[in-house]
Amino acid sequence: MIRTSLQALTLPPGRFLRSAWPSRSLIYLASSLVLGLLPAVGCLLVLGYDSLGPVAVASIGVVALVAAGVGLPRFDRVRRRLVDREPRTGPVTAREMVFALVSALVLSWLDVAVAVLAALVPSVLLTAPLNPGASLWMRFAGPFAGVVAIPLLAYAVTAWAGMRAAMGGSLDAELREVKRSRARLVDVFEVERRRIERDLHDGAQQRLVALTVSLGLARLDLEPGSVAAHRVEEAHRQAKEALVELRELIRGVHPKVLSDRGLAAAVAEAADRSPVPVDVELDLPRLPEAVEVAAYFVVSEALANVAKHSRATRCWITGELRGGVLTLRVGDNGVGAADPAGGGLTGLADRVAVVDGRLALSSPPGGPTVLRVEMPCP
Amino acid sequence: MSLRVAIAEDGALLRGGLVEVLARFGHRVVVSAGDAAELLAGVAAEPVDVVVTDVRMPPTFTDEGIRAAVALRSGPDPVPVVVLSQYVERTYAAELLDSRGGVGVGYLLKDRVGDVAEFVDAVARVAGGGTVIDPDVVRQLVHQRSTPLRRLTPREVEVLGLMAEGRSNSAIARHLVVTDAAVAKHIANILAKLDLPPDGDDHRRVLAVLAYLRG
């Protein structure tokens, strides 16, 4: 998928010219005019020094600089969305502020110049026939030259805007890399959990079942009511309890139904086990594994919280995939006032964040509580 | 009556255990397979009265056993099948019960094998055309349904679970250590509360209850 203006340049020319990238790039460059206002304020201060006096000039200067330091990087991020679909998020860094100032003082004028040229040249050429001052040759050839100039300038504008955004974007590289490595780590954990689940299933669980069978057979051979029969009966009971506990443990490590049957089936099973009755309304295709796993653990944690804290008598789960985004909601009719920091929700929010998702909790005192998860499914 | 049984289970330890349990009650294991393909080939070569199969087997370790069971039940020469699962999976149970065949079918947790006498009894009931569903499946289904199942008393839910296992009234009475009359009363109450026709034979009763539960 095309993420930035620079990448858009590699599209086939026909598709590139029909795309929104050239016009987005033009608007991006034109918006540099706002950045350019900062040096204009500086010039005014220098010119007005005599009439305003040093104190007023210094204080206006300081206020302007602070506002610029805080405001410019934010503004820069907002407008970068025009040429970068995945702009930087998170707190503004000092390096970003410095770059935003440099960008405002020096580069913004270049942006504006490119934008103005790109808008002016074709319009002058195209309107040449209506211009009484133009030469006859110009009136004749101008429109043709204009038609040729538009695609050329579209490339130039997009390239310059893309490079400008990439300058700021180099600040992001580090962050993206961290995110990717975090996603890799989660993948590794998931593979490991599956291995453990498989080992427990093939090993301990099989052995325990075989043990209960042996004990069950042994009971048949013992005289009913004898001391040995009691002992074996007790051992049999304990082995069966261990089997139940082991099954619960394995389910917590990695629910097999999730990898076999997908999210909808796994959520339905989790709902079946919930002590609070749950209405499930899910109609989902198979989703990327990372999304299914994250979504499943969110739902089971949410159901556990409903059972533990909400005092609800009814709970519901809905989920849909629309426009490539999975949205899940878990709600209950309980007392509300759930703690967003508690109940293991922060850990889940981290897990959801790794797949670029978001987790939101609404739980006013008195209820109802609704947990919403959104995850993009590429 | 001695049954000819085919078993499929990839764990050698448990496979041995199953053979031993069935032999202990006088049944003969004529096909002993480690995966679904081996099972299907074995059953094709050797006529059997009933098949007992694990769900998760090689090569993919997902639902081979269920697919084999559905194939066996819906083939031209349907065979009764008992599926053993490590955990209750409602979609597996539903797929199994939906498969046509007009022959017996069972879905049990692997844990039940440990209660050897009851397990062999369940296998025999399925071989005889009965339907046997693990009480845990019934508990989950009951749990999720609102009215009128919520009107059932805990004891009645227990009796319902035993009915779904395809047991007769007297078998239920023995299991709960109560009189036959008490069980008959519970069952009459359950059927009335669920608006089901009063008592048919055991098998029809199970099907009616399951049809009701699965809505």
XYZ file of C-alpha atoms in Angstrom:
593
model
C 0.000 0.000 0.000
C 1.165 3.540 -0.758
C 1.883 5.332 2.491
C 3.748 8.508 1.524
C 4.023 10.954 -1.346
C 7.477 9.649 -2.128
C 6.129 6.140 -2.546
C 3.306 7.494 -4.708
C 5.900 8.675 -7.239
C 6.608 5.049 -8.089
C 3.017 4.404 -9.174
C 2.343 4.016 -12.912
C 2.020 7.610 -14.276
C -1.655 7.228 -15.131
C -2.589 6.085 -11.671
C -0.302 8.598 -10.022
C -1.826 11.544 -11.877
C -5.369 10.399 -11.136
C -4.554 9.882 -7.433
C -5.003 12.506 -4.736
C -1.281 12.615 -3.974
C -0.320 15.574 -6.230
C -3.105 17.797 -4.895
C -2.445 16.701 -1.300
C 1.215 17.559 -1.810
C 0.315 20.976 -3.171
C -1.889 21.748 -0.176
C 0.891 20.507 2.109
C 3.400 22.895 0.564
C 0.943 25.792 0.553
C 0.331 25.279 4.261
C 3.980 26.202 4.843
C 2.808 29.780 4.463
C 1.554 29.520 8.055
C 5.030 28.448 9.178
C 6.527 31.325 7.288
C 4.554 33.780 9.445
C 7.010 33.149 12.251
C 10.020 34.819 10.582
C 7.608 37.547 9.506
C 6.866 38.229 13.179
C 10.653 38.357 13.736
C 11.084 40.927 10.963
C 8.281 43.065 12.353
C 9.902 42.995 15.778
C 13.220 44.201 14.379
C 11.527 46.941 12.389
C 9.322 48.008 15.293
C 12.159 48.007 17.860
C 12.383 51.801 18.003
C 8.702 52.468 18.593
C 7.925 49.507 20.952
C 10.959 49.541 23.220
C 13.187 46.658 24.308
C 10.888 45.150 27.001
C 7.869 44.780 24.761
C 9.954 43.391 21.912
C 11.706 40.887 24.200
C 8.447 39.653 25.739
C 6.675 39.356 22.391
C 9.750 37.520 21.096
C 9.747 35.066 23.997
C 6.004 34.405 23.707
C 6.352 33.894 19.948
C 9.250 31.478 20.398
C 7.474 29.409 23.069
C 4.307 29.278 21.021
C 6.367 28.278 18.014
C 8.265 25.599 19.949
C 5.080 23.953 21.196
C 2.709 24.709 18.374
C 4.851 24.200 15.307
C 5.713 20.527 15.766
C 2.023 19.770 16.412
C 0.971 21.722 13.377
C 3.678 20.007 11.372
C 2.362 16.597 12.396
C -1.201 17.474 11.494
C -0.298 18.688 8.054
C 2.058 15.768 7.443
C -0.998 13.543 7.341
C -1.548 15.009 3.883
C 1.587 13.330 2.563
C 2.162 10.518 5.062
C -0.713 8.210 5.980
C 1.094 6.985 9.067
C 2.366 10.121 10.749
C 4.157 10.187 14.016
C 2.225 9.958 17.271
C 3.252 10.359 20.885
C 4.845 13.267 22.735
C 6.816 15.946 20.896
C 10.574 15.570 21.282
C 13.142 18.379 21.586
C 14.699 17.342 18.302
C 11.346 17.642 16.624
C 10.906 21.204 17.996
C 14.297 22.304 16.689
C 13.600 20.845 13.302
C 10.184 22.521 13.199
C 11.855 25.910 13.883
C 14.471 25.387 11.165
C 11.730 24.291 8.870
C 9.667 27.381 9.654
C 12.545 29.848 9.306
C 14.211 28.517 6.179
C 12.469 25.682 4.360
C 8.923 26.986 4.546
C 9.739 29.735 2.057
C 11.015 27.173 -0.384
C 7.796 25.192 0.054
C 5.694 28.258 -0.625
C 7.812 29.173 -3.633
C 7.404 25.703 -5.124
C 3.667 25.713 -4.430
C 3.196 29.157 -5.973
C 5.253 28.270 -9.035
C 3.343 25.034 -9.462
C 0.017 26.833 -9.298
C 1.088 29.908 -11.257
C 2.897 28.423 -14.263
C 0.034 26.288 -15.575
C -2.594 28.946 -14.899
C -0.600 31.613 -16.758
C 0.015 29.260 -19.675
C -3.554 28.014 -19.838
C -5.062 31.503 -19.651
C -2.585 32.964 -22.178
C -5.236 33.268 -24.949
C -7.276 35.563 -22.666
C -4.272 37.723 -21.806
C -4.163 40.809 -24.062
C -0.512 41.486 -23.152
C 0.713 38.093 -24.398
C 2.390 37.662 -27.767
C 0.535 35.900 -30.536
C 2.847 32.899 -30.342
C 2.306 32.718 -26.583
C -1.489 32.839 -26.959
C -1.276 29.982 -29.405
C 1.244 27.694 -27.752
C 0.502 28.590 -24.091
C -2.453 26.220 -23.513
C -0.518 23.312 -25.038
C 2.505 24.053 -22.888
C 0.180 24.322 -19.866
C -1.315 20.887 -20.504
C 2.194 19.434 -20.691
C 3.361 21.375 -17.621
C 0.620 20.116 -15.294
C 1.807 16.503 -15.056
C 5.462 17.581 -14.910
C 4.718 19.957 -12.060
C 2.578 17.336 -10.347
C 5.666 15.146 -10.150
C 7.872 18.026 -9.000
C 5.435 19.117 -6.282
C 4.871 15.599 -5.014
C 8.588 14.876 -4.975
C 9.442 18.033 -3.031
C 6.560 17.546 -0.572
C 7.543 13.909 -0.117
C 11.155 14.830 0.598
C 10.130 17.554 3.015
C 7.928 15.119 4.925
C 10.664 12.496 4.861
C 13.036 14.937 6.575
C 10.678 15.039 9.534
C 9.955 11.359 9.045
C 13.533 10.327 9.728
C 12.702 11.235 13.312
C 10.083 8.464 13.266
C 12.252 5.641 12.032
C 13.362 4.761 15.513
C 9.807 4.601 16.841
C 8.583 2.375 14.023
C 11.486 0.017 14.559
C 10.663 -0.273 18.262
C 7.058 -1.044 17.436
C 8.045 -3.707 14.943
C 10.386 -5.364 17.392
C 7.625 -5.334 20.010
C 5.303 -7.034 17.524
C 7.994 -9.623 16.843
C 8.304 -10.253 20.555
C 4.562 -10.833 20.879
C 4.747 -13.267 17.954
C 7.549 -15.154 19.648
C 5.515 -15.368 22.863
C 2.524 -16.674 20.966
C 4.573 -19.362 19.217
C 6.018 -20.321 22.584
C 2.567 -20.519 24.202
C 1.362 -22.786 21.430
C 4.350 -25.027 21.914
C 3.627 -25.247 25.640
C -0.033 -26.001 24.960
C 0.942 -28.744 22.524
C 3.471 -30.220 24.944
C 0.959 -30.266 27.792
C -1.689 -31.803 25.566
C 0.560 -34.505 24.165
C 2.390 -35.142 27.409
C 0.881 -34.486 30.817
C -2.761 -34.574 29.712
C -2.442 -37.912 27.887
C -0.612 -39.431 30.807
C -3.243 -38.246 33.256
C -6.066 -39.689 31.162
C -4.161 -42.973 30.933
C -3.648 -42.850 34.703
C -7.375 -42.397 35.372
C -8.026 -45.356 33.060
C -5.538 -47.525 34.970
C -7.038 -46.484 38.295
C -10.541 -47.045 36.948
C -9.565 -50.570 35.915
C -7.858 -51.181 39.242
C -11.077 -50.299 41.071
C -12.870 -53.060 39.187
C -10.425 -55.632 40.484
C -10.600 -54.588 44.118
C -13.094 -55.877 46.574
C -15.724 -53.138 47.095
C -15.535 -51.607 50.576
C -11.983 -52.758 51.238
C -9.315 -50.342 52.428
C -7.425 -50.703 49.121
C -10.615 -49.958 47.181
C -11.073 -46.743 49.197
C -7.479 -45.714 48.575
C -7.700 -46.318 44.843
C -11.048 -44.583 44.676
C -9.515 -41.535 46.336
C -6.527 -41.596 43.949
C -8.935 -41.922 41.034
C -10.893 -38.886 42.178
C -7.723 -36.817 42.584
C -6.423 -37.793 39.170
C -9.728 -36.720 37.614
C -9.592 -33.389 39.448
C -6.021 -32.863 38.255
C -7.252 -33.463 34.717
C -9.912 -30.768 35.074
C -7.377 -28.318 36.495
C -4.884 -29.086 33.755
C -7.533 -28.453 31.121
C -8.243 -25.018 32.588
C -4.530 -24.276 32.652
C -4.062 -25.270 29.028
C -6.990 -23.134 27.980
C -5.368 -20.132 29.678
C -2.089 -20.734 27.866
C -3.591 -21.024 24.418
C -7.176 -21.969 23.581
C -6.996 -24.591 20.851
C -10.423 -23.701 19.522
C -9.079 -20.259 18.617
C -6.468 -21.554 16.200
C -8.777 -24.300 14.912
C -12.066 -22.481 14.548
C -11.302 -18.780 14.785
C -12.365 -15.908 16.960
C -16.153 -16.277 16.753
C -16.095 -19.909 17.920
C -13.546 -19.215 20.658
C -15.556 -16.255 21.982
C -18.723 -18.365 21.964
C -16.907 -20.990 24.046
C -15.604 -18.369 26.465
C -19.159 -17.025 26.776
C -20.428 -20.537 27.524
C -18.123 -20.758 30.509
C -19.004 -17.325 31.866
C -21.067 -17.440 35.065
C -22.970 -14.364 33.845
C -25.188 -15.220 30.851
C -23.785 -13.698 27.664
C -25.474 -12.828 24.367
C -22.940 -13.215 21.591
C -23.423 -11.593 18.220
C -20.359 -12.206 16.108
C -20.223 -12.812 12.415
C -16.575 -12.782 11.498
C -14.352 -14.395 8.904
C -10.950 -15.746 9.925
C -8.686 -12.819 10.826
C -4.919 -12.419 11.086
C -3.658 -14.584 13.900
C -2.221 -11.748 15.977
C -5.592 -9.972 15.879
C -7.551 -13.097 16.823
C -5.295 -13.835 19.773
C -5.334 -10.256 21.073
C -9.110 -10.014 20.627
C -9.705 -13.341 22.354
C -7.686 -12.446 25.418
C -9.403 -9.066 25.642
C -12.809 -10.751 25.580
C -11.916 -13.389 28.165
C -10.394 -10.773 30.465
C -13.477 -8.607 30.026
C -15.773 -11.552 30.834
C -13.700 -12.356 33.916
C -14.033 -8.740 35.055
C -17.787 -8.788 34.463
C -18.078 -11.899 36.615
C -15.789 -10.565 39.345
C -16.718 -6.909 39.712
C -19.783 -5.810 37.768
C -22.601 -7.576 39.660
C -24.263 -7.762 36.246
C -27.040 -10.227 35.449
C -26.597 -9.982 31.709
C -23.677 -9.390 29.395
C -23.347 -9.024 25.631
C -20.609 -9.217 23.035
C -20.855 -7.832 19.524
C -18.244 -7.755 16.823
C -17.995 -6.727 13.226
C -15.410 -6.272 10.536
C -15.977 -3.118 8.543
C -13.574 -1.287 6.262
C -10.726 -3.527 7.375
C -11.231 -2.704 11.055
C -12.428 -5.210 13.630
C -14.612 -3.618 16.303
C -15.563 -5.647 19.367
C -17.796 -4.477 22.176
C -18.317 -6.161 25.513
C -21.068 -4.652 27.646
C -22.933 -5.510 30.831
C -25.836 -4.225 32.895
C -23.804 -4.064 36.108
C -22.932 -1.295 38.536
C -20.278 0.385 36.387
C -17.380 2.421 37.814
C -14.873 -0.095 36.504
C -11.242 0.866 36.966
C -9.548 1.266 33.587
C -6.136 0.785 35.217
C -7.140 -2.419 37.003
C -8.283 -5.879 36.110
C -5.399 -6.613 33.785
C -6.782 -4.151 31.251
C -3.555 -2.182 30.917
C -1.673 -5.297 29.903
C -4.355 -5.979 27.318
C -4.190 -2.417 26.041
C -0.472 -2.954 25.416
C -1.220 -6.155 23.574
C -3.849 -4.441 21.461
C -1.480 -1.530 20.777
C 1.048 -3.906 19.227
C -1.437 -4.743 16.469
C -2.095 -0.976 16.105
C -5.430 -1.300 17.861
C -7.170 0.750 20.526
C -8.979 -0.198 23.713
C -11.570 2.108 25.265
C -13.568 1.630 28.452
C -16.781 3.460 29.297
C -18.035 2.740 32.783
C -19.933 5.511 34.548
C -20.948 4.855 38.167
C -24.248 3.009 38.029
C -23.337 1.416 34.732
C -23.576 0.213 32.102
C -19.994 -0.765 31.347
C -18.899 -1.055 27.743
C -15.438 -2.066 26.604
C -14.623 -1.301 22.994
C -11.678 -2.654 21.025
C -10.726 -1.615 17.534
C -8.049 -3.393 15.576
C -7.049 -2.922 11.954
C -6.970 -6.175 9.987
C -4.585 -5.748 7.089
C -22.938 -58.884 23.583
C -19.378 -58.512 22.397
C -18.829 -55.504 20.152
C -16.305 -55.160 17.357
C -14.713 -51.779 17.979
C -12.394 -49.547 15.932
C -10.347 -47.006 17.865
C -8.283 -44.042 16.659
C -6.038 -42.220 19.111
C -2.546 -40.881 18.434
C -1.269 -41.260 22.004
C 0.024 -44.831 22.316
C -0.464 -44.836 26.078
C -4.139 -43.965 25.916
C -4.699 -46.185 22.904
C -3.430 -49.093 24.965
C -5.681 -48.021 27.831
C -8.745 -47.953 25.576
C -8.002 -51.411 24.219
C -7.607 -52.708 27.751
C -10.831 -51.118 29.026
C -12.910 -52.434 26.134
C -11.347 -55.893 26.424
C -12.062 -55.911 30.165
C -15.781 -55.721 29.358
C -15.588 -58.394 26.682
C -15.437 -56.216 23.555
C -12.922 -56.704 20.765
C -10.819 -53.911 19.279
C -10.407 -54.965 15.656
C -8.985 -51.696 14.294
C -6.451 -49.716 16.310
C -5.381 -46.600 14.404
C -3.002 -43.719 15.144
C -4.698 -41.235 12.815
C -7.887 -40.632 10.847
C -6.634 -41.985 7.507
C -5.598 -45.231 9.139
C -8.983 -45.414 10.858
C -10.967 -44.911 7.638
C -8.842 -47.491 5.833
C -9.232 -49.948 8.721
C -13.015 -49.544 8.941
C -13.288 -49.978 5.169
C -11.426 -53.279 5.407
C -12.933 -54.622 8.605
C -16.634 -54.395 9.545
C -17.104 -52.845 12.996
C -20.068 -52.187 15.301
C -18.787 -48.879 16.637
C -15.889 -46.441 16.256
C -14.207 -44.573 19.114
C -12.027 -41.690 17.921
C -9.990 -38.822 19.330
C -10.597 -35.359 17.828
C -7.059 -34.078 17.517
C -4.755 -36.352 15.547
C -1.951 -36.166 12.991
C -1.221 -34.675 10.535
C -2.685 -31.240 11.402
C -3.696 -31.903 15.023
C -6.950 -29.981 14.631
C -10.294 -31.719 14.013
C -9.339 -34.839 12.019
C -11.430 -37.036 14.312
C -14.595 -34.985 13.839
C -14.207 -35.003 10.078
C -13.601 -38.741 10.067
C -16.666 -39.248 12.278
C -18.878 -37.149 10.015
C -17.573 -39.082 6.987
C -18.209 -42.428 8.682
C -21.720 -41.445 9.731
C -22.806 -39.989 6.422
C -21.291 -42.642 4.150
C -23.350 -45.242 2.284
C -22.772 -47.691 5.110
C -23.053 -45.519 8.253
C -21.147 -46.551 11.369
C -21.957 -45.377 14.924
C -19.169 -43.145 16.276
C -18.108 -41.989 19.727
C -15.870 -38.915 19.582
C -13.548 -38.241 22.496
C -12.403 -34.672 23.035
C -9.871 -33.125 25.358
C -12.252 -30.231 25.987
C -15.885 -29.417 25.293
C -16.235 -27.719 21.942
C -19.790 -26.762 21.122
C -19.194 -26.403 17.362
C -17.706 -29.913 17.239
C -20.698 -31.338 19.052
C -23.063 -29.492 16.726
C -21.269 -30.680 13.584
C -21.313 -34.217 14.825
C -25.004 -34.185 15.717
C -25.864 -32.516 12.424
C -24.156 -35.243 10.413
C -26.789 -37.566 9.051
C -26.654 -41.283 9.421
C -29.528 -42.586 11.474
C -26.957 -44.451 13.559
C -25.727 -43.811 17.080
C -23.438 -40.953 17.951
C -21.549 -39.866 21.045
C -19.506 -36.873 22.098
C -17.619 -37.271 25.362
C -14.784 -35.607 27.222
C -11.706 -37.816 27.372
C -11.945 -37.662 31.166
C -14.983 -39.980 31.007
C -12.826 -42.864 29.841
C -11.481 -43.032 33.396
C -14.933 -44.012 34.655
C -14.432 -47.248 32.815
C -17.765 -48.985 33.378
C -19.815 -45.906 32.465
C -17.626 -45.251 29.453
C -18.042 -48.774 28.074
C -21.752 -48.513 28.784
C -21.897 -45.298 26.716
C -20.011 -46.944 23.829
C -22.479 -49.838 23.906
C -25.452 -47.446 23.884
C -24.052 -45.650 20.827
C -23.390 -48.986 19.106
C -27.050 -49.768 19.732
C -28.166 -46.573 17.971
C -28.296 -44.265 20.970
C -27.138 -40.678 21.355
C -24.728 -39.867 24.162
C -23.715 -36.311 24.911
C -21.249 -35.291 27.577
C -22.959 -33.710 30.597
C -20.565 -30.750 30.281
C -21.991 -29.924 26.857
C -25.486 -29.983 28.305
C -24.413 -27.826 31.239
C -22.983 -25.216 28.877
C -26.077 -25.236 26.707
C -28.399 -24.981 29.689
C -26.293 -22.242 31.166
C -26.556 -20.059 28.117
C -30.258 -20.408 27.509
C -32.546 -18.023 29.310
C -36.159 -18.947 29.939
C -37.622 -21.468 30.490
C -34.473 -23.472 31.258
C -33.683 -21.142 34.108
C -36.806 -22.430 35.814
C -35.215 -25.853 36.174
C -33.889 -26.682 39.615
C -30.228 -27.706 39.895
C -31.355 -31.286 40.423
C -33.477 -31.146 37.302
C -30.504 -29.794 35.300
C -28.500 -32.742 36.577
C -31.214 -35.149 35.494
C -31.394 -33.412 32.110
C -27.654 -33.957 31.671
C -28.046 -37.645 32.444
C -30.968 -37.870 30.011
C -28.754 -36.359 27.313
C -26.270 -39.096 28.004
C -28.977 -41.448 26.839
C -29.525 -43.160 30.148
C -32.709 -44.937 31.110
C -34.789 -43.841 34.112
C -33.446 -46.623 36.290
C -29.832 -45.864 35.277
C -30.393 -42.223 36.253
C -31.913 -43.341 39.556
C -28.891 -45.539 40.286
C -26.501 -42.722 39.416
C -28.230 -40.199 41.665
C -28.946 -42.798 44.372
C -32.683 -42.051 44.390
C -35.764 -44.118 43.606
C -37.104 -44.686 40.114
C -40.273 -42.870 41.097
C -38.301 -39.763 42.101
C -36.534 -39.751 38.733
C -39.811 -40.177 36.885
C -41.167 -37.167 38.747
C -38.115 -35.048 37.886
C -38.350 -36.035 34.242
C -42.041 -35.264 34.071
C -41.316 -31.825 35.579
C -38.490 -31.164 33.113
C -40.519 -32.179 30.089
C -43.447 -30.096 31.282
C -41.274 -27.035 31.925
C -39.664 -27.371 28.509
C -42.987 -28.055 26.821
C -41.724 -31.346 25.384
C -43.877 -34.405 24.653
C -43.949 -36.666 27.721
C -41.567 -39.620 27.598
C -40.805 -41.578 24.456
C -38.063 -44.150 24.407
C -34.650 -43.103 25.717
C -33.194 -42.234 22.349
C -36.083 -40.088 21.151
C -36.071 -38.387 24.522
C -32.404 -37.424 24.144
C -32.978 -36.075 20.668
C -35.958 -34.032 21.811
C -33.959 -32.540 24.667
C -31.000 -31.765 22.422
C -33.153 -30.293 19.698
C -34.681 -28.079 22.336
C -31.322 -27.062 23.785
C -29.823 -26.239 20.439
C -32.842 -24.163 19.516
